[in-house]
Short mmCIF file of C-alpha atoms (C1' of nucleotides) in Angstrom, two decimals:
data_model
loop_
_atom_site.label_atom_id
_atom_site.label_comp_id
_atom_site.label_asym_id
_atom_site.label_seq_id
_atom_site.Cartn_x
_atom_site.Cartn_y
_atom_site.Cartn_z
CA UNK A 30 0.04 -0.01 0.01
CA UNK A 31 2.77 2.36 1.02
CA UNK A 32 4.60 1.16 -2.15
CA UNK A 33 5.51 4.58 -3.57
CA UNK A 34 6.53 6.06 -0.28
CA UNK A 35 8.66 3.15 0.59
CA UNK A 36 10.37 3.26 -2.80
CA UNK A 37 11.03 7.04 -2.91
CA UNK A 38 12.34 7.03 0.69
CA UNK A 39 14.36 3.92 -0.07
CA UNK A 40 16.03 5.81 -2.91
CA UNK A 41 17.11 8.46 -0.36
CA UNK A 42 18.10 5.63 2.03
CA UNK A 43 20.51 4.30 -0.58
CA UNK A 44 22.82 7.21 -0.01
CA UNK A 45 22.74 6.37 3.64
CA UNK A 46 22.00 2.66 4.07
CA UNK A 47 21.66 2.52 7.75
CA UNK A 48 20.31 5.86 8.72
CA UNK A 49 21.01 5.99 12.47
CA UNK A 50 24.51 4.96 12.12
CA UNK A 51 25.28 7.35 9.21
CA UNK A 52 23.48 10.25 10.88
CA UNK A 53 25.35 9.62 14.06
CA UNK A 54 28.60 9.55 12.11
CA UNK A 55 27.94 12.86 10.52
CA UNK A 56 26.53 14.41 13.61
CA UNK A 57 29.75 15.23 15.53
CA UNK A 58 30.62 17.85 12.86
CA UNK A 59 27.51 19.62 13.74
CA UNK A 60 28.53 22.14 16.34
CA UNK A 61 32.10 21.21 16.67
CA UNK A 62 33.36 24.08 14.50
CA UNK A 63 30.49 26.37 15.27
CA UNK A 64 29.34 26.19 11.70
CA UNK A 65 25.58 26.07 12.25
CA UNK A 66 24.83 25.36 8.55
CA UNK A 67 26.62 22.17 8.87
CA UNK A 68 24.21 19.26 8.78
CA UNK A 69 21.51 20.79 10.67
CA UNK A 70 19.58 17.57 10.65
CA UNK A 71 18.36 16.70 13.89
CA UNK A 72 18.46 19.67 16.28
CA UNK A 73 19.24 23.18 15.09
CA UNK A 74 18.35 25.22 12.07
CA UNK A 75 15.98 22.80 10.20
CA UNK A 76 13.40 25.52 9.91
CA UNK A 77 15.73 27.94 8.20
CA UNK A 78 17.15 25.22 6.18
CA UNK A 79 13.74 24.32 4.91
CA UNK A 80 12.94 27.91 3.96
CA UNK A 81 16.17 28.18 2.08
CA UNK A 82 15.49 24.89 0.41
CA UNK A 83 12.01 26.03 -0.56
CA UNK A 84 13.42 29.15 -2.12
CA UNK A 85 15.86 27.08 -4.12
CA UNK A 86 13.12 24.77 -5.30
CA UNK A 87 10.93 27.70 -6.19
CA UNK A 88 13.56 29.26 -8.25
CA UNK A 89 14.60 26.04 -9.93
CA UNK A 90 11.26 24.33 -10.56
CA UNK A 91 8.69 27.25 -10.25
CA UNK A 92 5.48 27.31 -8.26
CA UNK A 93 4.39 24.00 -9.78
CA UNK A 94 7.39 22.16 -8.31
CA UNK A 95 7.18 23.74 -4.91
CA UNK A 96 5.62 20.94 -2.74
CA UNK A 97 6.14 19.92 0.80
CA UNK A 98 7.80 16.72 -0.28
CA UNK A 99 10.13 18.28 -2.74
CA UNK A 100 11.28 20.77 -0.14
CA UNK A 101 11.97 18.01 2.31
CA UNK A 102 13.88 16.13 -0.38
CA UNK A 103 15.82 19.25 -1.22
CA UNK A 104 16.77 19.59 2.55
CA UNK A 105 17.59 15.96 2.79
CA UNK A 106 14.99 15.12 5.41
CA UNK A 107 11.96 13.03 5.56
CA UNK A 108 8.82 14.10 3.77
CA UNK A 109 6.91 14.71 6.97
CA UNK A 110 9.59 17.00 8.66
CA UNK A 111 8.25 20.27 7.22
CA UNK A 112 4.79 19.62 8.65
CA UNK A 113 6.27 19.82 12.22
CA UNK A 114 7.68 23.26 11.53
CA UNK A 115 4.99 24.77 9.26
CA UNK A 116 1.80 22.92 10.03
CA UNK A 117 1.00 22.51 6.45
CA UNK A 118 1.66 23.67 2.98
CA UNK A 119 -0.11 27.05 3.48
CA UNK A 120 2.12 27.55 6.45
CA UNK A 121 5.36 26.98 4.59
CA UNK A 122 4.19 29.07 1.63
CA UNK A 123 3.22 31.86 4.04
CA UNK A 124 6.47 31.89 5.86
CA UNK A 125 8.26 31.88 2.41
CA UNK A 126 6.17 34.76 1.29
CA UNK A 127 7.08 36.64 4.44
CA UNK A 128 10.84 36.05 3.58
CA UNK A 129 10.00 37.35 0.10
CA UNK A 130 8.27 40.53 1.46
CA UNK A 131 11.38 41.21 3.54
CA UNK A 132 13.77 40.84 0.61
CA UNK A 133 11.36 43.02 -1.34
CA UNK A 134 11.23 45.81 1.30
CA UNK A 135 14.99 45.74 1.54
CA UNK A 136 15.36 46.08 -2.22
CA UNK A 137 13.03 48.98 -2.32
CA UNK A 138 14.67 50.83 0.52
CA UNK A 139 18.10 50.58 -0.81
CA UNK A 140 17.12 51.50 -4.30
CA UNK A 141 15.39 54.76 -2.96
CA UNK A 142 18.49 55.64 -1.13
CA UNK A 143 20.58 55.44 -4.26
CA UNK A 144 18.44 57.89 -6.20
CA UNK A 145 19.83 61.46 -6.65
CA UNK A 146 17.54 63.60 -8.86
CA UNK A 147 13.89 64.20 -7.98
CA UNK A 148 12.85 62.39 -11.08
CA UNK A 149 15.04 59.52 -10.34
CA UNK A 150 13.69 59.26 -6.80
CA UNK A 151 10.15 59.25 -8.16
CA UNK A 152 11.02 56.41 -10.51
CA UNK A 153 13.30 54.39 -8.27
CA UNK A 154 10.45 52.67 -6.29
CA UNK A 155 8.38 51.44 -9.18
CA UNK A 156 11.65 50.37 -11.02
CA UNK A 157 12.87 48.47 -8.04
CA UNK A 158 9.39 47.02 -7.64
CA UNK A 159 9.28 45.56 -11.10
CA UNK A 160 13.01 44.64 -10.96
CA UNK A 161 12.47 42.50 -7.94
CA UNK A 162 9.64 40.70 -9.48
CA UNK A 163 11.60 40.03 -12.65
CA UNK A 164 14.53 38.82 -10.65
CA UNK A 165 12.36 36.57 -8.44
CA UNK A 166 9.24 35.77 -10.35
CA UNK A 167 8.48 32.72 -8.19
CA UNK A 168 8.65 34.67 -4.96
CA UNK A 169 6.61 37.45 -6.33
CA UNK A 170 4.08 34.95 -7.54
CA UNK A 171 3.81 33.48 -4.08
CA UNK A 172 3.65 36.80 -2.32
CA UNK A 173 0.59 37.71 -4.21
CA UNK A 174 -1.05 34.26 -4.58
CA UNK A 175 -3.40 34.94 -1.79
CA UNK A 176 -5.59 31.79 -1.92
CA UNK A 177 -2.72 29.80 -0.70
CA UNK A 178 -1.40 32.11 1.96
CA UNK A 179 -2.51 32.74 5.61
CA UNK A 180 -2.21 36.39 6.35
CA UNK A 181 -3.05 35.91 10.01
CA UNK A 182 0.44 34.60 10.46
CA UNK A 183 2.30 37.38 12.32
CA UNK A 184 5.50 37.22 10.23
CA UNK A 185 3.59 37.43 6.84
CA UNK A 186 1.22 40.09 8.15
CA UNK A 187 4.02 42.26 9.51
CA UNK A 188 6.22 42.03 6.40
CA UNK A 189 3.32 42.76 3.97
CA UNK A 190 2.15 45.58 6.16
CA UNK A 191 5.72 47.12 6.14
CA UNK A 192 5.51 46.93 2.31
CA UNK A 193 2.26 48.75 2.17
CA UNK A 194 3.44 51.38 4.65
CA UNK A 195 6.44 52.05 2.51
CA UNK A 196 4.25 52.63 -0.43
CA UNK A 197 1.93 54.93 1.39
CA UNK A 198 4.83 56.91 2.76
CA UNK A 199 6.28 57.27 -0.71
CA UNK A 200 3.00 58.65 -2.01
CA UNK A 201 2.69 60.97 0.86
CA UNK A 202 6.22 62.30 0.35
CA UNK A 203 5.40 62.96 -3.36
CA UNK A 204 2.35 64.85 -2.37
CA UNK A 205 4.36 66.69 0.25
CA UNK A 206 1.93 65.71 3.00
CA UNK A 207 2.04 63.37 5.98
CA UNK A 208 -0.13 60.36 5.57
CA UNK A 209 -1.50 59.31 8.93
CA UNK A 210 -1.92 55.72 9.74
CA UNK A 211 -5.61 55.59 10.67
CA UNK A 212 -7.36 57.86 8.22
CA UNK A 213 -7.11 58.80 4.53
CA UNK A 214 -8.78 61.42 2.43
CA UNK A 215 -10.41 60.28 -0.74
CA UNK A 216 -7.62 61.91 -2.77
CA UNK A 217 -4.93 60.18 -0.77
CA UNK A 218 -6.68 56.87 -1.08
CA UNK A 219 -7.02 57.35 -4.82
CA UNK A 220 -3.42 58.24 -5.19
CA UNK A 221 -2.25 55.23 -3.17
CA UNK A 222 -4.59 52.91 -5.07
CA UNK A 223 -3.55 54.29 -8.43
CA UNK A 224 0.10 53.87 -7.80
CA UNK A 225 -0.13 50.49 -6.37
CA UNK A 226 -2.69 49.32 -8.94
CA UNK A 227 -0.54 50.59 -11.81
CA UNK A 228 2.73 49.02 -10.71
CA UNK A 229 1.24 45.74 -9.38
CA UNK A 230 -0.82 45.39 -12.51
CA UNK A 231 2.11 46.20 -14.74
CA UNK A 232 4.16 43.66 -13.01
CA UNK A 233 1.72 40.76 -13.07
CA UNK A 234 0.84 41.42 -16.75
CA UNK A 235 4.63 41.46 -17.41
CA UNK A 236 5.30 38.22 -15.64
CA UNK A 237 2.30 36.57 -17.18
CA UNK A 238 3.68 37.52 -20.63
CA UNK A 239 0.60 39.64 -21.30
CA UNK A 240 2.63 42.66 -22.32
CA UNK A 241 4.61 40.86 -25.00
CA UNK A 242 2.00 41.91 -27.44
CA UNK A 243 2.35 45.55 -26.68
CA UNK A 244 6.19 45.29 -26.55
CA UNK A 245 6.35 43.58 -29.81
CA UNK A 246 4.45 46.48 -31.56
CA UNK A 247 6.66 49.24 -29.98
CA UNK A 248 9.83 50.56 -31.60
CA UNK A 249 12.48 47.94 -32.07
CA UNK A 250 14.02 46.83 -28.80
CA UNK A 251 11.84 48.59 -26.44
CA UNK A 252 12.29 47.03 -22.92
CA UNK A 253 9.74 46.57 -20.23
CA UNK A 254 11.56 49.02 -18.06
CA UNK A 255 11.39 51.67 -20.80
CA UNK A 256 7.69 51.07 -21.19
CA UNK A 257 7.16 51.27 -17.50
CA UNK A 258 8.97 54.63 -17.43
CA UNK A 259 6.84 56.01 -20.32
CA UNK A 260 3.85 54.80 -18.62
CA UNK A 261 4.68 56.68 -15.47
CA UNK A 262 6.05 59.97 -16.92
CA UNK A 263 4.19 60.49 -20.27
CA UNK A 264 1.58 63.16 -20.28
CA UNK A 265 -1.90 61.77 -20.19
CA UNK A 266 -3.69 62.62 -23.40
CA UNK A 267 -7.41 62.13 -24.05
CA UNK A 268 -10.30 62.78 -21.52
CA UNK A 269 -9.33 60.26 -18.92
CA UNK A 270 -6.58 57.94 -17.98
CA UNK A 271 -9.03 54.96 -17.73
CA UNK A 272 -9.58 52.59 -20.56
CA UNK M 2 -4.95 -1.12 -4.78
CA UNK M 3 -7.77 0.72 -6.43
CA UNK M 4 -9.62 0.77 -3.30
CA UNK M 5 -10.45 4.54 -3.12
CA UNK M 6 -11.35 4.69 -6.77
CA UNK M 7 -13.55 1.69 -6.45
CA UNK M 8 -15.26 2.94 -3.42
CA UNK M 9 -15.92 6.50 -4.72
CA UNK M 10 -17.22 5.11 -8.00
CA UNK M 11 -19.21 2.56 -6.21
CA UNK M 12 -20.98 5.40 -4.31
CA UNK M 13 -22.01 6.84 -7.64
CA UNK M 14 -23.00 3.35 -8.90
CA UNK M 15 -25.31 3.08 -5.81
CA UNK M 16 -27.52 5.54 -7.59
CA UNK M 17 -27.58 3.27 -10.67
CA UNK M 18 -26.87 -0.34 -9.49
CA UNK M 19 -26.62 -1.92 -12.85
CA UNK M 20 -25.16 0.73 -15.08
CA UNK M 21 -25.98 -0.52 -18.63
CA UNK M 22 -29.54 -1.20 -17.85
CA UNK M 23 -30.26 1.98 -15.98
CA UNK M 24 -28.52 4.03 -18.54
CA UNK M 25 -30.41 2.34 -21.30
CA UNK M 26 -33.60 3.04 -19.30
CA UNK M 27 -32.96 6.68 -18.91
CA UNK M 28 -31.69 6.99 -22.51
CA UNK M 29 -34.99 7.09 -24.43
CA UNK M 30 -35.67 10.47 -22.83
CA UNK M 31 -32.51 11.91 -24.31
CA UNK M 32 -33.71 13.16 -27.74
CA UNK M 33 -37.34 12.21 -27.52
CA UNK M 34 -38.51 15.69 -26.64
CA UNK M 35 -35.65 17.55 -28.32
CA UNK M 36 -34.35 18.66 -25.04
CA UNK M 37 -30.71 18.43 -25.66
CA UNK M 38 -29.76 19.15 -21.97
CA UNK M 39 -31.54 15.96 -20.97
CA UNK M 40 -29.07 13.35 -19.76
CA UNK M 41 -26.34 14.20 -22.32
CA UNK M 42 -24.49 11.13 -21.02
CA UNK M 43 -23.37 8.96 -23.82
CA UNK M 44 -23.48 10.91 -27.01
CA UNK M 45 -24.26 14.55 -27.30
CA UNK M 46 -23.15 17.62 -25.46
CA UNK M 47 -20.82 16.16 -22.85
CA UNK M 48 -18.22 18.68 -23.63
CA UNK M 49 -20.45 21.62 -22.99
CA UNK M 50 -21.99 19.88 -20.05
CA UNK M 51 -18.47 19.51 -18.57
CA UNK M 52 -17.72 23.17 -19.03
CA UNK M 53 -20.93 24.19 -17.37
CA UNK M 54 -20.18 21.74 -14.58
CA UNK M 55 -16.73 23.22 -14.25
CA UNK M 56 -18.10 26.74 -13.96
CA UNK M 57 -20.55 25.59 -11.24
CA UNK M 58 -17.75 23.89 -9.30
CA UNK M 59 -15.58 26.99 -9.70
CA UNK M 60 -18.26 29.33 -8.36
CA UNK M 61 -19.09 26.88 -5.57
CA UNK M 62 -15.85 25.64 -4.38
CA UNK M 63 -13.33 28.02 -5.71
CA UNK M 64 -10.11 27.40 -7.60
CA UNK M 65 -8.98 24.98 -5.06
CA UNK M 66 -11.94 22.67 -5.62
CA UNK M 67 -11.77 22.81 -9.42
CA UNK M 68 -10.33 19.39 -10.25
CA UNK M 69 -10.88 17.12 -13.13
CA UNK M 70 -12.45 14.51 -10.95
CA UNK M 71 -14.74 17.04 -9.21
CA UNK M 72 -16.01 18.31 -12.58
CA UNK M 73 -16.62 14.75 -13.70
CA UNK M 74 -18.49 14.01 -10.50
CA UNK M 75 -20.53 17.29 -10.88
CA UNK M 76 -21.44 16.19 -14.39
CA UNK M 77 -22.33 12.66 -13.27
CA UNK M 78 -19.66 10.81 -15.48
CA UNK M 79 -16.60 8.78 -14.82
CA UNK M 80 -13.59 10.60 -13.56
CA UNK M 81 -11.67 9.95 -16.83
CA UNK M 82 -14.38 11.33 -19.05
CA UNK M 83 -13.03 14.90 -19.12
CA UNK M 84 -9.67 13.77 -20.34
CA UNK M 85 -11.08 12.61 -23.52
CA UNK M 86 -12.52 16.02 -24.37
CA UNK M 87 -9.84 18.35 -22.96
CA UNK M 88 -6.67 16.26 -22.82
CA UNK M 89 -5.59 17.29 -19.32
CA UNK M 90 -6.35 19.72 -16.56
CA UNK M 91 -4.61 22.57 -18.48
CA UNK M 92 -6.97 21.85 -21.40
CA UNK M 93 -10.14 22.16 -19.38
CA UNK M 94 -8.91 25.30 -17.51
CA UNK M 95 -7.97 26.84 -20.83
CA UNK M 96 -11.39 26.17 -22.43
CA UNK M 97 -13.04 27.43 -19.41
CA UNK M 98 -10.93 30.60 -19.38
CA UNK M 99 -11.94 31.06 -23.01
CA UNK M 100 -15.60 30.86 -21.92
CA UNK M 101 -14.81 33.52 -19.26
CA UNK M 102 -13.14 35.83 -21.68
CA UNK M 103 -16.20 35.67 -24.00
CA UNK M 104 -18.44 36.45 -21.13
CA UNK M 105 -16.18 39.24 -20.17
CA UNK M 106 -16.06 40.62 -23.63
CA UNK M 107 -19.86 40.59 -23.88
CA UNK M 108 -20.30 42.39 -20.60
CA UNK M 109 -17.81 45.05 -21.63
CA UNK M 110 -19.54 45.70 -24.92
CA UNK M 111 -23.00 45.91 -23.51
CA UNK M 112 -21.93 48.23 -20.87
CA UNK M 113 -20.23 50.52 -23.13
CA UNK M 114 -23.30 50.65 -25.29
CA UNK M 115 -25.35 51.69 -22.33
CA UNK M 116 -23.22 54.82 -21.52
CA UNK M 117 -24.76 58.11 -22.41
CA UNK M 118 -22.41 60.98 -21.27
CA UNK M 119 -18.73 61.23 -22.29
CA UNK M 120 -17.59 60.85 -18.71
CA UNK M 121 -19.97 57.83 -18.32
CA UNK M 122 -18.59 56.29 -21.50
CA UNK M 123 -15.02 56.69 -20.27
CA UNK M 124 -15.80 55.11 -17.00
CA UNK M 125 -18.08 52.36 -18.32
CA UNK M 126 -15.25 50.08 -19.34
CA UNK M 127 -13.22 50.05 -16.22
CA UNK M 128 -16.41 49.78 -14.12
CA UNK M 129 -17.59 46.84 -16.13
CA UNK M 130 -14.18 45.27 -15.97
CA UNK M 131 -14.12 45.31 -12.10
CA UNK M 132 -17.80 44.46 -11.87
CA UNK M 133 -17.30 41.31 -13.98
CA UNK M 134 -14.39 40.31 -11.76
CA UNK M 135 -16.37 40.83 -8.62
CA UNK M 136 -19.32 38.84 -9.96
CA UNK M 137 -17.11 35.98 -11.14
CA UNK M 138 -13.99 35.99 -9.05
CA UNK M 139 -13.27 32.39 -9.80
CA UNK M 140 -13.49 32.94 -13.53
CA UNK M 141 -11.34 36.05 -13.44
CA UNK M 142 -8.85 34.15 -11.34
CA UNK M 143 -8.52 31.46 -13.92
CA UNK M 144 -8.32 33.86 -16.94
CA UNK M 145 -5.29 35.41 -15.46
CA UNK M 146 -3.69 32.35 -13.79
CA UNK M 147 -1.35 31.89 -16.71
CA UNK M 148 0.81 29.13 -15.42
CA UNK M 149 -2.09 26.73 -15.64
CA UNK M 150 -3.36 27.81 -19.12
CA UNK M 151 -2.31 27.01 -22.63
CA UNK M 152 -2.58 30.18 -24.72
CA UNK M 153 -1.84 28.29 -27.95
CA UNK M 154 -5.27 26.90 -27.84
CA UNK M 155 -7.22 28.73 -30.56
CA UNK M 156 -10.40 29.35 -28.59
CA UNK M 157 -8.51 30.89 -25.65
CA UNK M 158 -6.14 32.76 -27.88
CA UNK M 159 -8.92 34.39 -29.88
CA UNK M 160 -11.04 35.28 -26.84
CA UNK M 161 -8.20 36.86 -25.07
CA UNK M 162 -6.98 38.72 -28.25
CA UNK M 163 -10.45 40.08 -28.63
CA UNK M 164 -10.33 41.32 -25.12
CA UNK M 165 -7.14 43.13 -25.74
CA UNK M 166 -8.28 44.56 -29.06
CA UNK M 167 -11.30 45.95 -27.29
CA UNK M 168 -9.02 47.68 -24.73
CA UNK M 169 -6.76 49.15 -27.42
CA UNK M 170 -9.71 50.46 -29.40
CA UNK M 171 -11.18 52.13 -26.35
CA UNK M 172 -7.81 53.80 -25.70
CA UNK M 173 -7.63 54.86 -29.24
CA UNK M 174 -11.10 56.28 -29.24
CA UNK M 175 -10.33 58.29 -26.08
CA UNK M 176 -7.18 59.73 -27.75
CA UNK M 177 -9.17 60.35 -30.94
CA UNK M 178 -6.84 58.43 -33.03
CA UNK M 179 -6.90 55.14 -34.94
CA UNK M 180 -4.74 52.41 -33.37
CA UNK M 181 -3.32 50.25 -36.00
CA UNK M 182 -2.92 46.54 -35.36
CA UNK M 183 0.65 46.09 -36.16
CA UNK M 184 2.60 49.19 -34.83
CA UNK M 185 2.29 51.46 -31.79
CA UNK M 186 4.05 54.74 -30.97
CA UNK M 187 5.54 54.96 -27.41
CA UNK M 188 2.76 57.21 -26.22
CA UNK M 189 0.09 54.80 -27.43
CA UNK M 190 1.84 51.82 -25.87
CA UNK M 191 2.11 53.78 -22.63
CA UNK M 192 -1.47 54.72 -22.54
CA UNK M 193 -2.58 51.22 -23.17
CA UNK M 194 -0.26 49.74 -20.57
CA UNK M 195 -1.23 52.35 -18.04
CA UNK M 196 -4.97 51.75 -18.55
CA UNK M 197 -4.55 47.96 -18.49
CA UNK M 198 -2.19 47.83 -15.67
CA UNK M 199 -4.22 50.18 -13.55
CA UNK M 200 -7.61 48.33 -14.00
CA UNK M 201 -6.09 44.87 -13.83
CA UNK M 202 -3.87 45.80 -10.79
CA UNK M 203 -6.88 47.35 -9.09
CA UNK M 204 -9.04 44.23 -9.70
CA UNK M 205 -6.44 41.67 -8.45
CA UNK M 206 -5.73 43.67 -5.44
CA UNK M 207 -9.39 44.04 -4.76
CA UNK M 208 -10.05 40.34 -5.23
CA UNK M 209 -7.04 39.45 -3.07
CA UNK M 210 -8.40 41.57 -0.33
CA UNK M 211 -5.42 43.90 -0.50
CA UNK M 212 -7.56 47.00 -0.72
CA UNK M 213 -9.48 46.33 2.48
CA UNK M 214 -6.69 48.22 4.22
CA UNK M 215 -7.27 51.32 2.12
CA UNK M 216 -11.09 51.12 1.95
CA UNK M 217 -11.13 50.86 5.82
CA UNK M 218 -9.28 54.04 6.24
CA UNK M 219 -11.51 56.01 3.74
CA UNK M 220 -14.66 57.90 4.66
CA UNK M 221 -17.31 55.63 6.14
CA UNK M 222 -18.98 53.33 3.55
CA UNK M 223 -16.63 54.06 0.63
CA UNK M 224 -17.16 51.27 -1.82
CA UNK M 225 -14.61 49.69 -4.18
CA UNK M 226 -16.40 51.19 -7.16
CA UNK M 227 -16.27 54.73 -5.77
CA UNK M 228 -12.48 54.30 -5.06
CA UNK M 229 -12.02 53.06 -8.65
CA UNK M 230 -13.88 56.09 -9.93
CA UNK M 231 -11.74 58.51 -7.75
CA UNK M 232 -8.63 56.78 -8.90
CA UNK M 233 -9.43 57.27 -12.52
CA UNK M 234 -10.82 60.91 -12.41
CA UNK M 235 -9.03 62.58 -9.56
CA UNK M 236 -6.40 65.16 -10.66
CA UNK M 237 -2.97 63.90 -10.20
CA UNK M 238 -1.06 65.90 -7.51
CA UNK M 239 2.56 65.70 -6.68
CA UNK M 240 5.34 65.39 -9.24
CA UNK M 241 4.60 62.04 -10.81
CA UNK M 242 1.77 59.52 -10.81
CA UNK M 243 4.05 56.62 -9.90
CA UNK M 244 4.60 55.53 -6.38
"C1'" DT N 6 22.13 9.35 36.07
"C1'" DC N 7 17.67 9.12 34.19
"C1'" DC N 8 13.69 10.62 32.14
"C1'" DC N 9 11.05 13.97 29.35
"C1'" DC N 10 9.76 15.93 25.26
"C1'" DA N 11 10.93 18.56 21.17
"C1'" DT N 12 12.32 16.87 16.80
"C1'" DC N 13 12.58 13.93 13.16
"C1'" DT N 14 11.13 9.35 10.73
"C1'" DT N 15 7.83 5.66 9.45
"C1'" DT N 16 3.74 4.16 8.22
"C1'" DA N 17 -0.77 4.69 6.34
"C1'" DC N 18 -4.39 6.55 3.62
"C1'" DA N 19 -7.50 9.63 0.79
"C1'" DT N 20 -7.26 12.35 -3.37
"C1'" DC N 21 -5.52 13.89 -7.63
"C1'" DG N 22 -3.82 13.63 -12.65
"C1'" DT N 23 -3.08 10.63 -16.11
"C1'" DA N 24 -2.28 6.53 -18.98
"C1'" DA N 25 -4.12 2.36 -21.08
"C1'" DA N 26 -7.31 -1.10 -21.84
"C1'" DG N 27 -12.21 -2.50 -22.01
"C1'" DA N 28 -17.27 -1.70 -23.00
"C1'" DT N 29 -21.04 0.59 -25.69
"C1'" DG N 30 -23.82 2.08 -29.08
"C1'" DG N 31 -24.80 5.42 -33.21
"C1'" DA N 32 -23.68 5.54 -37.94
"C1'" DA N 33 -21.50 4.29 -41.95
"C1'" DT N 34 -21.33 0.54 -45.02
"C1'" DA N 35 -22.02 -3.96 -47.34
"C1'" DT J 29 -31.22 -4.77 -43.06
"C1'" DA J 30 -27.17 -6.73 -40.74
"C1'" DT J 31 -22.65 -5.90 -39.66
"C1'" DT J 32 -18.70 -3.59 -38.73
"C1'" DC J 33 -16.28 0.62 -37.14
"C1'" DC J 34 -14.94 4.05 -34.26
"C1'" DA J 35 -15.84 8.09 -31.28
"C1'" DT J 36 -17.21 8.16 -26.61
"C1'" DC J 37 -17.37 6.85 -22.05
"C1'" DT J 38 -15.85 3.52 -18.11
"C1'" DT J 39 -12.52 0.61 -15.59
"C1'" DT J 40 -8.45 -0.31 -13.79
"C1'" DA J 41 -4.00 0.98 -12.30
"C1'" DC J 42 -0.11 3.79 -10.89
"C1'" DG J 43 2.88 7.47 -9.06
"C1'" DA J 44 2.68 11.81 -6.60
"C1'" DT J 45 0.93 14.73 -2.96
"C1'" DG J 46 -0.95 16.47 1.67
"C1'" DT J 47 -1.76 15.08 6.13
"C1'" DA J 48 -2.57 12.41 10.30
"C1'" DA J 49 -0.73 9.35 13.79
"C1'" DA J 50 2.52 6.41 15.88
"C1'" DG J 51 7.33 5.28 16.53
"C1'" DA J 52 12.46 6.39 17.20
"C1'" DT J 53 16.16 9.59 19.00
"C1'" DG J 54 18.85 12.20 21.71
"C1'" DG J 55 19.80 16.85 24.20
"C1'" DG J 56 18.88 18.92 28.46
"C1'" DG J 57 16.71 19.53 32.84
"C1'" DA J 58 15.31 16.68 37.19
#
DNA sequence: TCCCCATCTTTACATCGTAAAGATGGAATA
DNA sequence: TATTCCATCTTTACGATGTAAAGATGGGGA
């Protein structure tokens, strides 16, 4: 009945025929040299190791390949090990998304600091936004694949909240006004929604290949970044910006 | 080995203990009265019935519940029947997304016709866009869940292409210029990308619950539609529209 | 020193997608 | 009209996945 499980785990076992013995043999190196990334098998940093393994699997095999068992395989542990640390698949994905949001926030912050001119500063955020998504499409995909996430998890909630706060602050700075945390005017809300919708929409359409059509019809060699820039800076002709 | 399959299919069989006999018994009603939706089991409109069943399952159980076997169950056929009509899960999802795009295009067209004032006409499209997504969140989710779709399927490709053409034409009309099919100026591309990104981004953020934060901080009882309107019509303050 | 319990492994099972072979019956053909 | 053919649907089978539950293991406190 458990044929497939037995077989797949036997394959792993082939690398370490007698598990207890081999594990015990490799264990002494664990904290001897203070290298905490060394064989974090039994005690130690399995949780972090699993998150790193998950990120590797995600970048290598995409969202479709990111399964609990694949992550366990990548980390070299039994397929049920992740359950103990994350509860279920939603738990792992949520923690991984939190990692993504933290990376994302860091990228935004450092890119804003690097800007010099006013125009450069205004464009730095959206450019960094899209650049992160292009560099880590899998991560970005997870971060906004809401139906598989649990936003009630503190780590995810906080990281996503920080991301939103950064956006709101940037808008406030551009409008030369303070944006308070608890109340917004209609104009402020509209400005935030517009900025976020525009950049997030552009990013998802880009990652989904939906903009290829437009890019192919533009002057030879126009990049997505160039289109984004035009989209954000070009004067708005016609009666309304909406379609 | 096939215990679970046998059991679940046996449950279905309980409704029709001896399959050939019962099917033969219910078959006469099939085309007798010309009602083509009557027991389209063996020959007939199984393909359409499966698509309708899929839409039902999607609206009832969401994306997570939309499996080949669930659709087959909903349609009252064996779990392998869908495979013959759609090849695999990607095939079914793609055809269902095509149905969605056609519904979507129809909704857009009829809503544009109903508009009277210039402002109303400019807002009709984005409003209809968001309204469709809110009324059919599962469908909209599928239509833009690219990793599970096969855009090389003619029906999906055509329906999605028509949707894009409608958008481009609307933008062209607003800019009072003809948008040719094969080439775009940077301004035109930017206008299309801006409009599409804005509305698509707003929609996905809204469906993902990401705008709750903003809506909750706006004046009491502000709806998503009202926010969308402000977003599209409010003057842009600050140096740039970008975040 | 010994025992507890967090951590990890084993085992088990329902469900899913998919492949392949077997039935069934309408329609073309003789 | 009788027979064969083949598209359509069903059965059976298998590997993979998520998850629950019980069994090992070993570090750290009693």
